[in-house]
Short mmCIF file of C-alpha atoms in Angstrom, two decimals:
data_model
loop_
_atom_site.label_atom_id
_atom_site.label_comp_id
_atom_site.label_asym_id
_atom_site.label_seq_id
_atom_site.Cartn_x
_atom_site.Cartn_y
_atom_site.Cartn_z
CA MET A 1 0.00 0.00 0.00
CA TRP A 2 2.92 2.29 0.68
CA LEU A 3 3.90 2.12 -3.01
CA HIS A 4 0.42 3.26 -4.03
CA TYR A 5 0.61 6.30 -1.75
CA PHE A 6 4.17 7.03 -2.84
CA LEU A 7 3.11 7.06 -6.50
CA ILE A 8 0.19 9.39 -5.79
CA ILE A 9 2.52 11.80 -3.98
CA TYR A 10 5.09 11.43 -6.79
CA ILE A 11 2.50 12.27 -9.47
CA VAL A 12 1.15 15.27 -7.57
CA LEU A 13 4.53 16.70 -6.53
CA TRP A 14 5.95 16.52 -10.06
CA GLY A 15 2.66 17.98 -11.23
CA LEU A 16 3.10 20.94 -8.88
CA VAL A 17 6.71 21.45 -9.92
CA LEU A 18 6.29 21.02 -13.66
CA GLY A 19 2.57 21.32 -14.30
CA THR A 20 1.50 24.66 -12.89
CA GLY A 21 1.21 27.89 -14.80
CA LYS A 22 1.96 28.15 -18.47
CA GLN A 23 3.50 24.91 -19.55
CA PRO A 24 6.20 24.98 -22.18
CA LYS A 25 6.63 21.79 -24.17
CA ILE A 26 9.80 20.84 -22.33
CA LYS A 27 8.02 20.83 -18.95
CA ARG A 28 5.18 18.70 -20.31
CA ARG A 29 7.62 16.29 -21.90
CA LEU A 30 9.76 16.08 -18.76
CA TYR A 31 6.71 15.39 -16.61
CA ILE A 32 5.51 12.60 -18.90
CA ILE A 33 8.99 11.05 -19.06
CA LEU A 34 9.46 11.15 -15.28
CA THR A 35 6.07 9.71 -14.36
CA PHE A 36 5.56 7.20 -17.13
CA GLY A 37 9.23 6.22 -16.96
CA LEU A 38 8.70 5.17 -13.36
CA PHE A 39 5.44 3.43 -14.28
CA THR A 40 7.25 1.52 -17.01
CA VAL A 41 10.09 0.39 -14.75
CA LEU A 42 7.68 -0.78 -12.06
CA ALA A 43 5.49 -2.65 -14.55
CA ALA A 44 8.37 -4.15 -16.53
CA PHE A 45 10.26 -5.60 -13.58
CA ARG A 46 7.32 -6.76 -11.49
CA ALA A 47 7.11 -10.19 -9.95
CA GLU A 48 5.09 -12.90 -11.61
CA ASN A 49 2.47 -12.81 -8.87
CA ILE A 50 1.53 -9.18 -9.63
CA GLY A 51 -1.66 -9.39 -11.67
CA ASN A 52 -3.99 -12.35 -11.98
CA ASP A 53 -3.02 -13.20 -15.56
CA THR A 54 0.73 -12.59 -15.35
CA VAL A 55 1.51 -16.19 -14.44
CA GLU A 56 -0.47 -17.36 -17.48
CA TYR A 57 1.33 -14.90 -19.80
CA LEU A 58 4.69 -16.14 -18.55
CA ARG A 59 3.61 -19.79 -18.95
CA ILE A 60 2.57 -19.15 -22.56
CA PHE A 61 5.93 -17.51 -23.24
CA LYS A 62 7.81 -20.46 -21.72
CA ASP A 63 5.76 -22.98 -23.72
CA ILE A 64 6.30 -21.14 -26.99
CA SER A 65 9.97 -20.65 -26.18
CA LEU A 66 10.57 -24.34 -25.43
CA ALA A 67 8.32 -25.95 -28.03
CA GLY A 68 8.40 -23.27 -30.71
CA ASP A 69 4.83 -24.19 -31.56
CA MET A 70 1.97 -21.71 -31.29
CA SER A 71 -0.77 -23.98 -32.62
CA ASN A 72 -1.93 -25.01 -29.14
CA TYR A 73 -2.85 -21.42 -28.36
CA ILE A 74 -4.40 -20.12 -31.58
CA TRP A 75 -7.92 -20.97 -30.45
CA ARG A 76 -7.54 -18.90 -27.26
CA TYR A 77 -5.12 -16.03 -27.91
CA GLU A 78 -4.72 -13.39 -30.60
CA ILE A 79 -2.31 -14.32 -33.36
CA GLY A 80 -0.41 -11.02 -33.00
CA TYR A 81 0.20 -11.64 -29.31
CA LEU A 82 1.41 -15.17 -30.06
CA TRP A 83 3.80 -13.87 -32.72
CA LEU A 84 5.11 -11.30 -30.24
CA ASN A 85 5.85 -14.16 -27.86
CA LYS A 86 7.49 -16.17 -30.63
CA ILE A 87 9.72 -13.30 -31.78
CA LEU A 88 10.76 -12.43 -28.24
CA SER A 89 11.49 -16.08 -27.45
CA LEU A 90 13.96 -16.09 -30.34
CA LEU A 91 15.82 -13.21 -28.69
CA THR A 92 15.98 -14.66 -25.18
CA PRO A 93 14.43 -17.56 -23.27
CA GLN A 94 13.87 -15.36 -20.19
CA PRO A 95 10.12 -14.88 -19.66
CA GLN A 96 10.61 -11.43 -18.08
CA ILE A 97 11.17 -10.09 -21.60
CA ILE A 98 7.46 -10.36 -22.41
CA LEU A 99 6.63 -8.19 -19.38
CA ILE A 100 9.33 -5.68 -20.27
CA VAL A 101 8.32 -5.30 -23.93
CA THR A 102 4.57 -5.18 -23.30
CA SER A 103 5.02 -2.70 -20.44
CA VAL A 104 7.05 -0.41 -22.70
CA ILE A 105 4.45 -0.64 -25.48
CA ILE A 106 1.56 0.05 -23.12
CA MET A 107 3.14 2.88 -21.13
CA VAL A 108 4.53 4.62 -24.23
CA GLY A 109 1.08 4.46 -25.80
CA PHE A 110 -0.70 5.97 -22.82
CA ALA A 111 2.05 8.55 -22.27
CA ARG A 112 1.95 9.64 -25.90
CA PHE A 113 -1.81 10.01 -25.80
CA ILE A 114 -1.75 12.09 -22.60
CA TYR A 115 1.12 14.22 -23.90
CA LYS A 116 -0.59 14.98 -27.21
CA HIS A 117 -4.21 15.37 -26.10
CA SER A 118 -4.27 16.57 -22.50
CA GLN A 119 -4.41 20.19 -21.42
CA MET A 120 -3.30 19.17 -17.91
CA PRO A 121 -0.98 16.14 -18.17
CA TRP A 122 -0.48 15.88 -14.43
CA LEU A 123 -4.23 15.58 -13.85
CA SER A 124 -4.62 13.05 -16.66
CA THR A 125 -1.75 11.02 -15.20
CA TYR A 126 -3.28 11.26 -11.74
CA LEU A 127 -6.59 9.98 -13.09
CA PHE A 128 -4.83 7.26 -15.11
CA PHE A 129 -3.29 5.99 -11.89
CA THR A 130 -6.06 6.54 -9.35
CA LEU A 131 -8.90 5.26 -11.55
CA GLY A 132 -7.03 1.96 -11.87
CA TYR A 133 -5.89 2.00 -15.47
CA TYR A 134 -2.26 1.56 -14.45
CA GLY A 135 -3.10 -1.44 -12.31
CA MET A 136 -5.31 -2.84 -15.04
CA SER A 137 -2.49 -2.52 -17.57
CA MET A 138 -0.38 -4.94 -15.53
CA ASN A 139 -3.16 -7.50 -15.37
CA THR A 140 -4.82 -7.35 -18.77
CA ILE A 141 -1.84 -7.04 -21.07
CA ARG A 142 -3.62 -8.00 -24.30
CA LEU A 143 -6.53 -5.65 -23.63
CA SER A 144 -4.14 -2.82 -22.79
CA ILE A 145 -2.24 -3.37 -26.03
CA ALA A 146 -5.55 -3.20 -27.91
CA ILE A 147 -6.41 0.06 -26.12
CA VAL A 148 -3.01 1.50 -27.02
CA ILE A 149 -3.55 0.57 -30.68
CA ILE A 150 -6.83 2.48 -30.57
CA LEU A 151 -5.12 5.45 -28.87
CA PHE A 152 -2.50 5.52 -31.63
CA SER A 153 -5.23 5.48 -34.25
CA TYR A 154 -7.07 8.33 -32.53
CA ASP A 155 -4.97 10.88 -34.45
#
């Protein structure tokens, strides 16, 4: 629970320092990098018991990495997500790589959207965190990737 409170204070304090008054682009960019950079690190290097589905995502990665066969999962998982697992398993057999890559994709997508479309990035980031979207992004990886694809297509 202490981490949750720390992140709220972190978001608000950086928002007060960089988000008040007239915001030049550099302040907005710095705020997004500092907050979503921390979000990305925390999500990418989390334990496998953080999130209900994380264990399953890691198991799928291990199975695809060892067997090299995705056909057992085509009926249940999106083909793009399976190919992502396959490509990453060719780079390294460590299952943490799937969490790292998906966390970067998800956090960059949300950060980009907030940076480009929010008048008050600190408030949007605060709402992103406190309304549970950050926590959700660590549990529902495939859904979060789909949301990020939609956010990229919003332009």
